[in-house]
Structures are given as structure tokens and as C-alpha cells.
């Protein structure tokens, strides 16, 4: 399994500002994923981030609102731009398993709880 | 596209009761199926998985069997404990590693 950390763990932001969330993995991984979990709801995939290429966004999510960086194989950032109260959610990063035992699994970071006032 | 339909909660049980959470899926290929658990105040963790038809995943007394004929992956535990109180998510992953989650089921076990 992979050990994943996220910063910040939580934040309270004013509308119109932006928040950048960092995700650090203790091993090199090809794919990293960003999810959103709105209050009381399930997880929705925002985008897939591969090192050395542009992130691939899911329907309903756009790069201008959720720019993603993936500078190396252990790190990624997600920025939530032009914040509104509807962006209040938990944002999670995850990585795929990279050995036979963890084939097709994903390991999740602890999440970043964002509240927008 | 791929989707997961999960039994709605919340579910409240007494200790040592039997727990079942139903999960059915729709997928175009041959997905892997997962149950994830989110304990209060904690992150999402993989509980168990099954990667092909008739596989049974098991962990911590929980079991789920991949039923291709009924496109189901129901979670069961024979005797729950207070420490099993959590939100349980059924999920599937097709060949592209992306996870599609069910809505989640909140389970509360009372002593």
C-alpha cells in the first residue's frame, strides 16, 4: 500500500479566493486521482493526473476551475479557483496500487475539508 | 457508463446483529468491485475487493461475492460490533482504474 499525505487538512476560505491542495505519496506512482466528496454525499472523480501530461477531467469539471499540477511521480496539486459556498467539500487524492496484490486498487489520502464562507 | 446502486441508509443495528448492504452495478466491461469504509473522522480505506466473477472478498469479518449473473456485490457481516459504525461505499473500477462509487450507506451499531 501507499502512504499519502495531504495539506492542508482543512481550511476556511472566503468566496472568490482560491485554495491549493497538495498531495504527497511515499512512492512513485503513474496515476494520481482527485475526488470531491460534497457534504453527506459520495465521491465524484474530478480528474486523473499523470506525470508529464495534462490532467484528464471528468464531465462537469474544467481546468479553469480545477487546475492540476503533476510535476513528478510523487506529488500533485489541485487548485479550486474562484471559490463559492458550493465548493465546500472534502477533496481527496488517491493513487493506484502498483503491485500484483494491490492490482486495480486505489489508496486514498486523508482528505482536505474546505469550507467556503 | 459505469454506475453503482447501493442500498440507502441509514442503517441502525444492535451489536451482534447480521448486516447486509446491497450493491448492484452496471458496467460495459468486466469490472473489479470494491467495498470502501469511512470510519468517523478518518479517511477512506479499502475493506475488501473482488476482481472476477464468483470471487469472494473478505476482511474483518465482512464478506462480499462478485455475482455476475445478478450484477451484485452485497456486503455481509454475521455479527457486527460498535466499532463497525461507519459509512460504507460500494465501488467499481473498469480497465482505466477510475472508481465509480455508490451513494454510501451509514451504519450505526448500538451497544
mmCIF file of C-alpha atoms in Angstrom:
data_model
loop_
_atom_site.group_PDB
_atom_site.id
_atom_site.type_symbol
_atom_site.label_atom_id
_atom_site.label_comp_id
_atom_site.label_asym_id
_atom_site.label_seq_id
_atom_site.Cartn_x
_atom_site.Cartn_y
_atom_site.Cartn_z
ATOM 1 C CA UNK A 1 0.000 0.000 0.000
ATOM 2 C CA UNK A 2 0.988 3.628 -0.400
ATOM 3 C CA UNK A 3 1.131 6.290 2.298
ATOM 4 C CA UNK A 4 -0.474 9.508 1.141
ATOM 5 C CA UNK A 5 -0.492 12.849 2.872
ATOM 6 C CA UNK A 6 -2.488 15.949 2.030
ATOM 7 C CA UNK A 7 -2.054 19.569 3.007
ATOM 8 C CA UNK A 8 -3.903 21.389 4.351
ATOM 9 C CA UNK A 9 -6.144 19.024 6.284
ATOM 10 C CA UNK A 10 -8.806 21.696 6.430
ATOM 11 C CA UNK A 11 -9.297 25.327 5.559
ATOM 12 C CA UNK A 12 -11.894 28.048 5.657
ATOM 13 C CA UNK A 13 -11.778 30.409 2.690
ATOM 14 C CA UNK A 14 -13.617 33.478 1.505
ATOM 15 C CA UNK A 15 -15.601 33.361 -1.690
ATOM 16 C CA UNK A 16 -13.709 34.499 -4.755
ATOM 17 C CA UNK A 17 -10.354 33.276 -3.454
ATOM 18 C CA UNK A 18 -8.538 30.057 -4.370
ATOM 19 C CA UNK A 19 -7.168 27.127 -2.409
ATOM 20 C CA UNK A 20 -4.332 24.863 -3.492
ATOM 21 C CA UNK A 21 -4.252 21.372 -2.042
ATOM 22 C CA UNK A 22 -1.077 19.320 -2.025
ATOM 23 C CA UNK A 23 -0.861 15.540 -2.249
ATOM 24 C CA UNK A 24 2.365 13.687 -1.466
ATOM 25 C CA UNK A 25 2.933 9.944 -1.919
ATOM 26 C CA UNK A 26 5.716 7.895 -0.366
ATOM 27 C CA UNK A 27 6.434 6.029 -3.595
ATOM 28 C CA UNK A 28 6.468 6.733 -7.303
ATOM 29 C CA UNK A 29 3.110 6.236 -8.978
ATOM 30 C CA UNK A 30 1.936 6.720 -12.515
ATOM 31 C CA UNK A 31 -1.621 7.841 -11.930
ATOM 32 C CA UNK A 32 -2.999 10.135 -9.278
ATOM 33 C CA UNK A 33 -6.680 10.935 -8.936
ATOM 34 C CA UNK A 34 -8.571 13.812 -7.399
ATOM 35 C CA UNK A 35 -12.064 13.309 -5.954
ATOM 36 C CA UNK A 36 -14.654 15.564 -4.396
ATOM 37 C CA UNK A 37 -16.987 14.481 -1.618
ATOM 38 C CA UNK A 38 -19.745 17.002 -1.076
ATOM 39 C CA UNK A 39 -21.422 17.059 2.356
ATOM 40 C CA UNK A 40 -23.316 13.845 3.012
ATOM 41 C CA UNK A 41 -22.643 12.568 -0.498
ATOM 42 C CA UNK A 42 -20.498 10.059 -2.294
ATOM 43 C CA UNK A 43 -17.186 10.624 -4.015
ATOM 44 C CA UNK A 44 -17.022 12.041 -7.523
ATOM 45 C CA UNK A 45 -13.906 11.860 -9.670
ATOM 46 C CA UNK A 46 -12.671 15.287 -10.726
ATOM 47 C CA UNK A 47 -9.668 14.339 -12.832
ATOM 48 C CA UNK A 48 -6.828 11.928 -13.441
ATOM 49 C CA UNK A 49 -3.297 13.336 -13.286
ATOM 50 C CA UNK A 50 -0.397 11.620 -14.999
ATOM 51 C CA UNK A 51 3.117 12.930 -14.751
ATOM 52 C CA UNK A 52 4.266 14.737 -17.858
ATOM 53 C CA UNK A 53 0.851 15.267 -19.405
ATOM 54 C CA UNK A 54 -2.230 17.387 -18.966
ATOM 55 C CA UNK A 55 -4.770 16.152 -16.474
ATOM 56 C CA UNK A 56 -7.867 14.438 -17.846
ATOM 57 C CA UNK A 57 -11.070 15.940 -16.464
ATOM 58 C CA UNK A 58 -14.401 14.211 -15.971
ATOM 59 C CA UNK A 59 -17.631 15.584 -17.285
ATOM 60 C CA UNK A 60 -18.685 18.645 -15.328
ATOM 61 C CA UNK A 61 -15.180 19.614 -14.246
ATOM 62 C CA UNK A 62 -12.965 22.072 -16.136
ATOM 63 C CA UNK A 63 -9.334 23.057 -15.949
ATOM 64 C CA UNK A 64 -10.067 26.748 -15.325
ATOM 65 C CA UNK A 65 -11.926 25.890 -12.130
ATOM 66 C CA UNK A 66 -9.745 22.956 -11.001
ATOM 67 C CA UNK A 67 -6.200 23.385 -12.351
ATOM 68 C CA UNK A 68 -3.955 20.452 -11.513
ATOM 69 C CA UNK A 69 -0.196 20.117 -11.488
ATOM 70 C CA UNK A 70 1.795 16.891 -11.551
ATOM 71 C CA UNK A 71 5.468 17.871 -11.541
ATOM 72 C CA UNK A 72 6.849 14.448 -10.598
ATOM 73 C CA UNK A 73 5.852 10.891 -9.764
ATOM 74 C CA UNK A 74 5.233 11.515 -6.044
ATOM 75 C CA UNK A 75 3.420 14.851 -5.935
ATOM 76 C CA UNK A 76 0.364 16.644 -7.265
ATOM 77 C CA UNK A 77 -1.624 19.764 -6.500
ATOM 78 C CA UNK A 78 -5.268 20.607 -7.056
ATOM 79 C CA UNK A 79 -6.367 24.230 -7.020
ATOM 80 C CA UNK A 80 -10.007 25.116 -6.503
ATOM 81 C CA UNK A 81 -10.399 28.555 -8.053
ATOM 82 C CA UNK A 82 -12.870 31.403 -7.625
ATOM 83 C CA UNK A 83 -14.409 29.744 -4.602
ATOM 84 C CA UNK A 84 -18.112 29.767 -3.869
ATOM 85 C CA UNK A 85 -20.014 28.138 -0.988
ATOM 86 C CA UNK A 86 -20.951 25.281 -3.364
ATOM 87 C CA UNK A 87 -17.283 24.282 -3.401
ATOM 88 C CA UNK A 88 -17.431 23.372 0.279
ATOM 89 C CA UNK A 89 -16.463 19.712 0.216
ATOM 90 C CA UNK A 90 -13.821 17.223 1.153
ATOM 91 C CA UNK A 91 -11.199 16.871 -1.574
ATOM 92 C CA UNK A 92 -9.270 13.614 -1.709
ATOM 93 C CA UNK A 93 -6.355 12.430 -3.734
ATOM 94 C CA UNK A 94 -5.708 8.799 -4.459
ATOM 95 C CA UNK A 95 -3.162 6.646 -6.233
ATOM 96 C CA UNK A 96 -3.363 3.283 -7.893
ATOM 97 C CA UNK A 97 -1.780 0.178 -6.395
ATOM 98 C CA UNK A 98 1.462 -0.732 -8.080
ATOM 99 C CA UNK A 99 1.994 -4.371 -7.260
ATOM 100 C CA UNK A 100 0.162 -7.573 -8.027
ATOM 101 C CA UNK A 101 -1.517 -7.740 -4.613
ATOM 102 C CA UNK A 102 -2.986 -4.256 -4.981
ATOM 103 C CA UNK A 103 -3.930 -4.548 -8.640
ATOM 104 C CA UNK A 104 -6.728 -2.164 -9.589
ATOM 105 C CA UNK A 105 -6.958 -0.818 -6.014
ATOM 106 C CA UNK A 106 -6.765 2.805 -5.078
ATOM 107 C CA UNK A 107 -5.312 4.214 -1.888
ATOM 108 C CA UNK A 108 -6.706 7.453 -0.565
ATOM 109 C CA UNK A 109 -5.236 10.386 1.252
ATOM 110 C CA UNK A 110 -6.888 11.674 4.443
ATOM 111 C CA UNK A 111 -8.707 14.435 2.571
ATOM 112 C CA UNK A 112 -8.855 18.214 2.766
ATOM 113 C CA UNK A 113 -12.015 19.670 4.243
ATOM 114 C CA UNK A 114 -12.791 23.006 2.580
ATOM 115 C CA UNK A 115 -15.399 25.419 3.875
ATOM 116 C CA UNK A 116 -16.206 28.480 1.802
ATOM 117 C CA UNK A 117 -17.894 31.408 3.514
ATOM 118 C CA UNK B 1 -21.496 4.387 -18.489
ATOM 119 C CA UNK B 2 -20.485 2.532 -15.359
ATOM 120 C CA UNK B 3 -22.614 3.031 -12.272
ATOM 121 C CA UNK B 4 -23.197 1.615 -8.806
ATOM 122 C CA UNK B 5 -26.503 1.483 -6.959
ATOM 123 C CA UNK B 6 -26.268 0.994 -3.249
ATOM 124 C CA UNK B 7 -28.838 0.367 -0.559
ATOM 125 C CA UNK B 8 -29.888 3.600 1.059
ATOM 126 C CA UNK B 9 -29.349 4.177 4.726
ATOM 127 C CA UNK B 10 -29.049 4.997 7.408
ATOM 128 C CA UNK B 11 -28.962 1.540 8.937
ATOM 129 C CA UNK B 12 -29.121 1.137 12.709
ATOM 130 C CA UNK B 13 -28.391 -2.224 14.305
ATOM 131 C CA UNK B 14 -27.744 -3.741 17.692
ATOM 132 C CA UNK B 15 -24.423 -5.389 18.470
ATOM 133 C CA UNK B 16 -24.142 -8.964 17.221
ATOM 134 C CA UNK B 17 -26.859 -8.411 14.606
ATOM 135 C CA UNK B 18 -26.461 -9.502 10.994
ATOM 136 C CA UNK B 19 -25.627 -6.777 8.497
ATOM 137 C CA UNK B 20 -26.344 -6.762 4.763
ATOM 138 C CA UNK B 21 -25.788 -3.814 2.457
ATOM 139 C CA UNK B 22 -26.993 -4.377 -1.077
ATOM 140 C CA UNK B 23 -24.996 -3.216 -4.064
ATOM 141 C CA UNK B 24 -25.673 -3.683 -7.761
ATOM 142 C CA UNK B 25 -23.693 -2.358 -10.676
ATOM 143 C CA UNK B 26 -23.842 -1.553 -14.362
ATOM 144 C CA UNK B 27 -20.695 -1.840 -16.422
ATOM 145 C CA UNK B 28 -19.800 -2.383 -20.044
ATOM 146 C CA UNK B 29 -16.715 -4.486 -19.371
ATOM 147 C CA UNK B 30 -15.548 -6.789 -16.604
ATOM 148 C CA UNK B 31 -15.009 -4.514 -13.646
ATOM 149 C CA UNK B 32 -13.298 -5.057 -10.335
ATOM 150 C CA UNK B 33 -15.588 -4.478 -7.371
ATOM 151 C CA UNK B 34 -14.757 -2.929 -4.033
ATOM 152 C CA UNK B 35 -16.161 -2.020 -0.672
ATOM 153 C CA UNK B 36 -14.581 1.013 0.962
ATOM 154 C CA UNK B 37 -15.223 2.135 4.525
ATOM 155 C CA UNK B 38 -15.001 5.571 6.109
ATOM 156 C CA UNK B 39 -14.879 5.485 9.903
ATOM 157 C CA UNK B 40 -15.886 8.654 11.772
ATOM 158 C CA UNK B 41 -13.175 11.276 11.418
ATOM 159 C CA UNK B 42 -10.986 9.055 9.280
ATOM 160 C CA UNK B 43 -10.085 8.714 5.627
ATOM 161 C CA UNK B 44 -11.399 6.243 3.109
ATOM 162 C CA UNK B 45 -9.999 2.729 3.379
ATOM 163 C CA UNK B 46 -10.378 -0.335 1.251
ATOM 164 C CA UNK B 47 -12.357 -3.000 3.108
ATOM 165 C CA UNK B 48 -12.373 -5.779 0.513
ATOM 166 C CA UNK B 49 -12.356 -6.411 -3.196
ATOM 167 C CA UNK B 50 -13.124 -8.981 -5.898
ATOM 168 C CA UNK B 51 -11.652 -8.876 -9.361
ATOM 169 C CA UNK B 52 -13.637 -11.518 -11.246
ATOM 170 C CA UNK B 53 -16.940 -13.360 -11.211
ATOM 171 C CA UNK B 54 -17.530 -15.695 -8.238
ATOM 172 C CA UNK B 55 -14.600 -14.242 -6.310
ATOM 173 C CA UNK B 56 -15.308 -13.656 -2.639
ATOM 174 C CA UNK B 57 -13.613 -10.763 -0.896
ATOM 175 C CA UNK B 58 -13.308 -10.868 2.877
ATOM 176 C CA UNK B 59 -11.792 -8.783 5.655
ATOM 177 C CA UNK B 60 -12.539 -8.045 9.328
ATOM 178 C CA UNK B 61 -15.461 -10.495 9.282
ATOM 179 C CA UNK B 62 -17.048 -8.821 6.255
ATOM 180 C CA UNK B 63 -17.664 -10.738 3.031
ATOM 181 C CA UNK B 64 -18.933 -9.963 -0.455
ATOM 182 C CA UNK B 65 -19.236 -12.213 -3.500
ATOM 183 C CA UNK B 66 -18.950 -10.984 -7.089
ATOM 184 C CA UNK B 67 -22.158 -12.218 -8.766
ATOM 185 C CA UNK B 68 -22.018 -11.580 -12.474
ATOM 186 C CA UNK B 69 -25.422 -13.135 -13.174
ATOM 187 C CA UNK B 70 -27.154 -10.680 -10.836
ATOM 188 C CA UNK B 71 -24.559 -7.880 -11.236
ATOM 189 C CA UNK B 72 -24.333 -7.647 -7.473
ATOM 190 C CA UNK B 73 -21.714 -7.365 -4.743
ATOM 191 C CA UNK B 74 -23.637 -7.356 -1.467
ATOM 192 C CA UNK B 75 -21.698 -6.775 1.755
ATOM 193 C CA UNK B 76 -22.419 -9.010 4.751
ATOM 194 C CA UNK B 77 -21.215 -9.455 8.286
ATOM 195 C CA UNK B 78 -22.623 -12.037 10.632
ATOM 196 C CA UNK B 79 -22.157 -10.233 13.941
ATOM 197 C CA UNK B 80 -21.496 -6.507 13.982
ATOM 198 C CA UNK B 81 -19.720 -4.555 16.688
ATOM 199 C CA UNK B 82 -19.989 -0.929 17.746
ATOM 200 C CA UNK B 83 -16.623 -0.369 16.069
ATOM 201 C CA UNK B 84 -18.218 -1.233 12.700
ATOM 202 C CA UNK B 85 -20.156 2.028 12.779
ATOM 203 C CA UNK B 86 -19.064 3.821 9.618
ATOM 204 C CA UNK B 87 -20.078 4.815 6.112
ATOM 205 C CA UNK B 88 -19.703 2.001 3.585
ATOM 206 C CA UNK B 89 -19.221 2.642 -0.126
ATOM 207 C CA UNK B 90 -19.570 0.124 -2.918
ATOM 208 C CA UNK B 91 -17.415 0.920 -5.944
ATOM 209 C CA UNK B 92 -16.316 -0.470 -9.255
ATOM 210 C CA UNK B 93 -13.310 0.040 -11.438
ATOM 211 C CA UNK B 94 -13.073 -0.776 -15.081
ATOM 212 C CA UNK B 95 -9.878 -1.129 -17.079
ATOM 213 C CA UNK B 96 -8.955 2.559 -16.727
ATOM 214 C CA UNK B 97 -8.561 2.435 -12.911
ATOM 215 C CA UNK B 98 -11.234 5.074 -12.393
ATOM 216 C CA UNK B 99 -13.528 4.359 -9.481
ATOM 217 C CA UNK B 100 -17.285 4.827 -9.631
ATOM 218 C CA UNK B 101 -18.821 4.975 -6.171
ATOM 219 C CA UNK B 102 -22.247 4.230 -4.824
ATOM 220 C CA UNK B 103 -24.016 6.780 -2.662
ATOM 221 C CA UNK B 104 -22.729 5.308 0.601
ATOM 222 C CA UNK B 105 -24.597 3.680 3.464
ATOM 223 C CA UNK B 106 -24.266 4.959 7.013
ATOM 224 C CA UNK B 107 -24.269 2.144 9.531
ATOM 225 C CA UNK B 108 -24.692 2.751 13.253
ATOM 226 C CA UNK B 109 -24.264 -0.139 15.674
ATOM 227 C CA UNK B 110 -25.689 0.348 19.162
ATOM 228 C CA UNK B 111 -24.324 -1.446 22.202
#
